[in-house]
PDB file of C-alpha atoms in Angstrom:
ATOM      1  CA  LYS R  15     -27.862   2.416  87.056  1.00 46.00           C
ATOM      2  CA  LEU R  16     -31.048   0.383  86.814  1.00 45.00           C
ATOM      3  CA  HIS R  17     -33.412   0.021  89.721  1.00 48.00           C
ATOM      4  CA  PRO R  18     -33.058  -3.480  91.297  1.00 50.00           C
ATOM      5  CA  ARG R  19     -36.508  -4.591  90.128  1.00 45.00           C
ATOM      6  CA  PHE R  20     -35.285  -4.189  86.520  1.00 45.00           C
ATOM      7  CA  GLN R  21     -32.131  -6.246  87.088  1.00 46.00           C
ATOM      8  CA  THR R  22     -33.792  -9.653  87.442  1.00 47.00           C
ATOM      9  CA  PRO R  23     -33.098 -12.250  84.745  1.00 45.00           C
ATOM     10  CA  TYR R  24     -35.559 -12.616  81.891  1.00 43.00           C
ATOM     11  CA  ARG R  25     -37.899 -15.558  82.448  1.00 45.00           C
ATOM     12  CA  PRO R  26     -40.553 -15.505  79.746  1.00 45.00           C
ATOM     13  CA  THR R  27     -44.020 -16.416  80.899  1.00 46.00           C
ATOM     14  CA  LEU R  28     -46.886 -16.603  78.448  1.00 46.00           C
ATOM     15  CA  ILE R  29     -50.499 -15.710  79.022  1.00 46.00           C
ATOM     16  CA  ALA R  30     -52.567 -16.463  75.942  1.00 48.00           C
ATOM     17  CA  GLY R  31     -49.394 -16.430  73.861  1.00 48.00           C
ATOM     18  CA  VAL R  32     -48.256 -12.957  75.032  1.00 49.00           C
ATOM     19  CA  PRO R  33     -45.037 -12.571  77.072  1.00 50.00           C
ATOM     20  CA  THR R  34     -45.709 -11.017  80.478  1.00 52.00           C
ATOM     21  CA  ARG R  35     -42.158  -9.669  80.831  1.00 59.00           C
ATOM     22  CA  MET R  36     -39.921  -7.856  78.409  1.00 59.00           C
ATOM     23  CA  PRO R  37     -36.288  -8.833  77.852  1.00 64.00           C
ATOM     24  CA  ASP R  38     -33.818  -6.979  80.096  1.00 70.00           C
ATOM     25  CA  ASP R  39     -32.271  -5.027  77.219  1.00 75.00           C
ATOM     26  CA  THR R  40     -35.728  -3.713  76.236  1.00 76.00           C
ATOM     27  CA  VAL R  41     -36.492  -2.700  79.815  1.00 72.00           C
ATOM     28  CA  ARG R  42     -33.063  -1.038  80.094  1.00 76.00           C
ATOM     29  CA  ALA R  43     -33.596   0.873  76.825  1.00 81.00           C
ATOM     30  CA  ILE R  44     -36.996   2.130  77.967  1.00 79.00           C
ATOM     31  CA  TYR R  45     -35.748   3.007  81.461  1.00 75.00           C
ATOM     32  CA  GLU R  46     -32.776   4.961  80.068  1.00 80.00           C
ATOM     33  CA  SER R  47     -34.732   6.742  77.301  1.00 84.00           C
ATOM     34  CA  PRO R  48     -34.857  10.566  77.431  1.00 86.00           C
ATOM     35  CA  ASP R  49     -38.640  10.641  77.967  1.00 85.00           C
ATOM     36  CA  VAL R  50     -38.500   8.263  80.929  1.00 81.00           C
ATOM     37  CA  ALA R  51     -35.481  10.143  82.309  1.00 82.00           C
ATOM     38  CA  LYS R  52     -37.552  13.373  82.240  1.00 84.00           C
ATOM     39  CA  MET R  53     -40.411  11.577  83.956  1.00 83.00           C
ATOM     40  CA  ARG R  54     -38.078  10.190  86.648  1.00 82.00           C
ATOM     41  CA  LEU R  55     -36.657  13.677  87.188  1.00 82.00           C
ATOM     42  CA  GLY R  56     -40.180  15.094  87.541  1.00 80.00           C
ATOM     43  CA  VAL R  57     -41.133  12.322  89.957  1.00 80.00           C
ATOM     44  CA  GLY R  58     -37.952  13.073  91.927  1.00 82.00           C
ATOM     45  CA  PHE R  59     -38.892  16.759  92.233  1.00 79.00           C
ATOM     46  CA  VAL R  60     -42.405  15.841  93.381  1.00 79.00           C
ATOM     47  CA  GLU R  61     -40.997  13.343  95.898  1.00 82.00           C
ATOM     48  CA  LEU R  62     -38.627  16.018  97.201  1.00 84.00           C
ATOM     49  CA  GLY R  63     -41.454  18.560  97.456  1.00 79.00           C
ATOM     50  CA  LEU R  64     -43.719  16.088  99.250  1.00 78.00           C
ATOM     51  CA  GLY R  65     -40.975  14.688 101.451  1.00 83.00           C
ATOM     52  CA  MET R  66     -41.734  11.069 100.547  1.00 82.00           C
ATOM     53  CA  THR R  67     -41.216   8.545  97.779  1.00 85.00           C
ATOM     54  CA  TRP R  68     -44.041   7.887  95.349  1.00 83.00           C
ATOM     55  CA  GLN R  69     -44.348   4.386  96.822  1.00 85.00           C
ATOM     56  CA  SER R  70     -44.850   5.851 100.319  1.00 85.00           C
ATOM     57  CA  LEU R  71     -47.295   8.372  98.881  1.00 83.00           C
ATOM     58  CA  VAL R  72     -49.425   5.644  97.309  1.00 84.00           C
ATOM     59  CA  ASP R  73     -49.235   3.512 100.446  1.00 86.00           C
ATOM     60  CA  ASN R  74     -50.178   6.374 102.800  1.00 84.00           C
ATOM     61  CA  LEU R  75     -52.912   7.649 100.515  1.00 86.00           C
ATOM     62  CA  THR R  76     -54.619   4.332  99.742  1.00 86.00           C
ATOM     63  CA  THR R  77     -54.160   2.288 102.934  1.00 86.00           C
ATOM     64  CA  GLY R  78     -57.926   2.165 103.537  1.00 85.00           C
ATOM     65  CA  GLY R  79     -58.855   1.560  99.905  1.00 85.00           C
ATOM     66  CA  VAL R  80     -60.053   3.414  96.829  1.00 88.00           C
ATOM     67  CA  TYR R  81     -63.789   3.545  96.195  1.00 87.00           C
ATOM     68  CA  LEU R  82     -65.944   4.653  93.272  1.00 88.00           C
ATOM     69  CA  ALA R  83     -69.424   5.839  94.164  1.00 86.00           C
ATOM     70  CA  VAL R  84     -72.299   7.602  92.441  1.00 85.00           C
ATOM     71  CA  ASP R  85     -74.347  10.180  94.310  1.00 84.00           C
ATOM     72  CA  HIS R  86     -77.947   9.127  93.750  1.00 79.00           C
ATOM     73  CA  GLU R  87     -79.347  12.678  93.796  1.00 83.00           C
ATOM     74  CA  THR R  88     -76.842  14.460  91.536  1.00 85.00           C
ATOM     75  CA  ARG R  89     -75.965  11.261  89.611  1.00 86.00           C
ATOM     76  CA  GLN R  90     -72.345  12.331  89.783  1.00 90.00           C
ATOM     77  CA  PRO R  91     -69.472   9.900  90.186  1.00 91.00           C
ATOM     78  CA  LEU R  92     -67.204  10.296  93.195  1.00 93.00           C
ATOM     79  CA  VAL R  93     -63.801   8.824  93.881  1.00 93.00           C
ATOM     80  CA  MET R  94     -63.239   8.270  97.575  1.00 92.00           C
ATOM     81  CA  VAL R  95     -59.793   7.387  98.906  1.00 91.00           C
ATOM     82  CA  ARG R  96     -59.227   6.428 102.529  1.00 91.00           C
ATOM     83  CA  ALA R  97     -55.752   7.454 103.680  1.00 92.00           C
ATOM     84  CA  LYS R  98     -53.728   6.131 106.595  1.00 90.00           C
ATOM     85  CA  ASP R  99     -54.933   8.961 108.844  1.00 90.00           C
ATOM     86  CA  ALA R 100     -56.417  12.458 108.687  1.00 92.00           C
ATOM     87  CA  GLU R 101     -53.201  14.262 109.671  1.00 90.00           C
ATOM     88  CA  SER R 102     -51.123  12.614 106.941  1.00 86.00           C
ATOM     89  CA  LEU R 103     -53.815  13.339 104.369  1.00 90.00           C
ATOM     90  CA  GLU R 104     -54.060  17.015 105.353  1.00 91.00           C
ATOM     91  CA  ARG R 105     -50.279  17.393 105.232  1.00 87.00           C
ATOM     92  CA  LEU R 106     -50.180  15.733 101.820  1.00 87.00           C
ATOM     93  CA  ARG R 107     -53.063  17.873 100.519  1.00 90.00           C
ATOM     94  CA  ASP R 108     -51.359  21.081 101.673  1.00 90.00           C
ATOM     95  CA  ARG R 109     -48.016  20.057 100.141  1.00 86.00           C
ATOM     96  CA  VAL R 110     -49.594  19.125  96.793  1.00 86.00           C
ATOM     97  CA  ILE R 111     -51.496  22.415  96.654  1.00 90.00           C
ATOM     98  CA  LYS R 112     -48.338  24.379  97.512  1.00 89.00           C
ATOM     99  CA  LEU R 113     -46.295  22.426  94.974  1.00 86.00           C
ATOM    100  CA  ALA R 114     -48.830  23.075  92.176  1.00 89.00           C
ATOM    101  CA  SER R 115     -49.165  26.768  93.083  1.00 93.00           C
ATOM    102  CA  ASP R 116     -45.384  27.278  93.317  1.00 91.00           C
ATOM    103  CA  ASP R 117     -44.835  25.491  90.000  1.00 89.00           C
ATOM    104  CA  ALA R 118     -47.373  27.713  88.227  1.00 93.00           C
ATOM    105  CA  ARG R 119     -45.913  30.877  89.805  1.00 95.00           C
ATOM    106  CA  ASN R 120     -42.371  29.856  88.765  1.00 93.00           C
ATOM    107  CA  LYS R 121     -43.616  29.409  85.192  1.00 94.00           C
ATOM    108  CA  GLY R 122     -45.402  32.775  85.206  1.00 96.00           C
ATOM    109  CA  GLN R 123     -48.807  31.125  85.029  1.00 95.00           C
ATOM    110  CA  PRO R 124     -51.903  31.753  87.145  1.00 95.00           C
ATOM    111  CA  ASP R 125     -52.458  29.612  90.221  1.00 94.00           C
ATOM    112  CA  PRO R 126     -54.283  26.444  89.067  1.00 94.00           C
ATOM    113  CA  ILE R 127     -55.829  25.901  92.510  1.00 94.00           C
ATOM    114  CA  GLN R 128     -59.181  27.416  93.404  1.00 94.00           C
ATOM    115  CA  SER R 129     -60.266  27.062  97.030  1.00 93.00           C
ATOM    116  CA  ALA R 130     -63.578  27.621  98.764  1.00 94.00           C
ATOM    117  CA  GLU R 131     -65.035  27.118 102.232  1.00 95.00           C
ATOM    118  CA  TYR R 132     -68.183  25.123 102.872  1.00 95.00           C
ATOM    119  CA  ARG R 133     -69.469  24.648 106.422  1.00 95.00           C
ATOM    120  CA  GLY R 134     -65.964  25.083 107.801  1.00 94.00           C
ATOM    121  CA  LEU R 135     -64.365  22.682 105.313  1.00 94.00           C
ATOM    122  CA  ARG R 136     -61.829  23.782 102.727  1.00 92.00           C
ATOM    123  CA  GLY R 137     -62.537  22.429  99.267  1.00 94.00           C
ATOM    124  CA  SER R 138     -60.248  22.867  96.297  1.00 95.00           C
ATOM    125  CA  LYS R 139     -60.524  22.634  92.555  1.00 94.00           C
ATOM    126  CA  ILE R 140     -57.890  21.904  89.930  1.00 89.00           C
ATOM    127  CA  ASP R 141     -59.138  22.220  86.369  1.00 86.00           C
ATOM    128  CA  ARG R 142     -62.506  20.396  86.443  1.00 89.00           C
ATOM    129  CA  GLN R 143     -61.833  18.208  89.492  1.00 92.00           C
ATOM    130  CA  SER R 144     -63.034  19.356  92.892  1.00 94.00           C
ATOM    131  CA  PHE R 145     -61.867  17.694  96.093  1.00 94.00           C
ATOM    132  CA  VAL R 146     -62.259  17.876  99.834  1.00 95.00           C
ATOM    133  CA  THR R 147     -60.745  16.010 102.750  1.00 95.00           C
ATOM    134  CA  LEU R 148     -63.077  14.623 105.403  1.00 94.00           C
ATOM    135  CA  GLY R 149     -60.988  13.119 108.176  1.00 92.00           C
ATOM    136  CA  PRO R 150     -58.982  10.335 106.515  1.00 93.00           C
ATOM    137  CA  TRP R 151     -61.084  10.544 103.330  1.00 93.00           C
ATOM    138  CA  LEU R 152     -60.144  12.329 100.122  1.00 94.00           C
ATOM    139  CA  VAL R 153     -63.298  12.790  98.035  1.00 95.00           C
ATOM    140  CA  VAL R 154     -63.037  13.862  94.387  1.00 95.00           C
ATOM    141  CA  SER R 155     -65.756  14.770  91.885  1.00 94.00           C
ATOM    142  CA  GLU R 156     -66.289  16.999  88.864  1.00 93.00           C
ATOM    143  CA  LYS R 157     -69.315  18.557  90.563  1.00 90.00           C
ATOM    144  CA  SER R 158     -69.066  20.469  93.822  1.00 91.00           C
ATOM    145  CA  ASP R 159     -72.757  19.732  94.550  1.00 91.00           C
ATOM    146  CA  ALA R 160     -71.938  16.037  94.932  1.00 91.00           C
ATOM    147  CA  LEU R 161     -69.062  16.924  97.286  1.00 93.00           C
ATOM    148  CA  LYS R 162     -71.371  19.152  99.326  1.00 93.00           C
ATOM    149  CA  ARG R 163     -73.826  16.268  99.779  1.00 90.00           C
ATOM    150  CA  VAL R 164     -71.017  13.996 101.010  1.00 91.00           C
ATOM    151  CA  ALA R 165     -69.714  16.783 103.284  1.00 93.00           C
ATOM    152  CA  ASP R 166     -73.225  17.361 104.684  1.00 92.00           C
ATOM    153  CA  ALA R 167     -73.581  13.662 105.489  1.00 88.00           C
ATOM    154  CA  TRP R 168     -70.111  13.653 107.098  1.00 89.00           C
ATOM    155  CA  LEU R 169     -70.686  16.785 109.164  1.00 92.00           C
ATOM    156  CA  ASP R 170     -74.233  15.883 110.194  1.00 90.00           C
ATOM    157  CA  GLY R 171     -73.171  12.405 111.302  1.00 84.00           C
ATOM    158  CA  GLN R 172     -75.500  10.663 108.887  1.00 76.00           C
ATOM    159  CA  PRO R 173     -74.625   7.000 108.505  1.00 63.00           C
ATOM    160  CA  ALA R 174     -73.638   5.910 105.040  1.00 63.00           C
ATOM    161  CA  PRO R 175     -76.869   4.564 103.533  1.00 66.00           C
ATOM    162  CA  LEU R 176     -74.999   1.842 101.633  1.00 71.00           C
ATOM    163  CA  ALA R 177     -73.656   0.371 104.863  1.00 72.00           C
ATOM    164  CA  LYS R 178     -77.230  -0.415 105.916  1.00 77.00           C
ATOM    165  CA  VAL R 179     -78.246  -2.156 102.683  1.00 79.00           C
ATOM    166  CA  PRO R 180     -78.563  -5.895 103.366  1.00 85.00           C
ATOM    167  CA  GLN R 181     -77.361  -6.818  99.851  1.00 85.00           C
ATOM    168  CA  PHE R 182     -74.197  -4.757 100.402  1.00 83.00           C
ATOM    169  CA  GLN R 183     -73.572  -6.366 103.784  1.00 85.00           C
ATOM    170  CA  THR R 184     -73.928  -9.821 102.196  1.00 88.00           C
ATOM    171  CA  ALA R 185     -71.626  -8.941  99.284  1.00 86.00           C
ATOM    172  CA  ARG R 186     -68.999  -7.437 101.575  1.00 84.00           C
ATOM    173  CA  ALA R 187     -69.005 -10.484 103.842  1.00 87.00           C
ATOM    174  CA  ALA R 188     -68.609 -12.771 100.818  1.00 88.00           C
ATOM    175  CA  ARG R 189     -65.649 -10.969  99.253  1.00 85.00           C
ATOM    176  CA  PRO R 190     -62.523 -13.125  99.052  1.00 84.00           C
ATOM    177  CA  ALA R 191     -59.893 -12.526 101.721  1.00 82.00           C
ATOM    178  CA  GLY R 192     -56.998 -10.504 100.322  1.00 78.00           C
ATOM    179  CA  ALA R 193     -59.005  -9.428  97.266  1.00 75.00           C
ATOM    180  CA  PHE R 194     -57.228  -6.718  95.300  1.00 72.00           C
ATOM    181  CA  ALA R 195     -60.563  -5.262  94.193  1.00 77.00           C
ATOM    182  CA  TRP R 196     -64.244  -6.020  94.439  1.00 79.00           C
ATOM    183  CA  ALA R 197     -67.388  -4.201  93.382  1.00 82.00           C
ATOM    184  CA  PHE R 198     -70.973  -3.809  94.493  1.00 81.00           C
ATOM    185  CA  VAL R 199     -73.490  -2.286  92.091  1.00 80.00           C
ATOM    186  CA  ARG R 200     -77.161  -1.634  92.769  1.00 74.00           C
ATOM    187  CA  LEU R 201     -78.579  -1.999  89.275  1.00 77.00           C
ATOM    188  CA  ASP R 202     -81.998  -1.004  90.535  1.00 73.00           C
ATOM    189  CA  LYS R 203     -80.593   2.462  91.359  1.00 66.00           C
ATOM    190  CA  LEU R 204     -78.922   3.076  87.993  1.00 65.00           C
TER     191      LEU R 204
END
């Protein structure tokens, strides 16, 4: 049975001559294909393991926004995600780590999660991506040095330097209400 969002009638809308919706029979064929069925099954297992739907996961994880930053000293990019609250984020982090570790163990593979302590914080690494939770923040980078600088600022109570930049304050105040995304770039720092 198709999900309700795929059962709406086909109303073609064109943007620059390209349909923005596919006909229902095309959507149905894709949705019922073996590859998508495997993906839905995998998503179902992850949802079961996490105890929430993927929609709830995304909502809880990104309530406060998703941010891309560059650490000026290490010149490393960071992805910073502000979750609904620290407790939910910690629970989610622990469940994801357990799920990944259990999956690897069940497949006879080594644990893909590496963990380390830094100033009382637990950081983890999967493949090349390192991450740490700081209150409601999930911070991800390829370089642990960049994460350590963010953790130091968090633990030492240093205010975020960007928040004090007048150009940033002006740009933030001018962003459209309800904006899906907006960006601020200091070209002089790149």
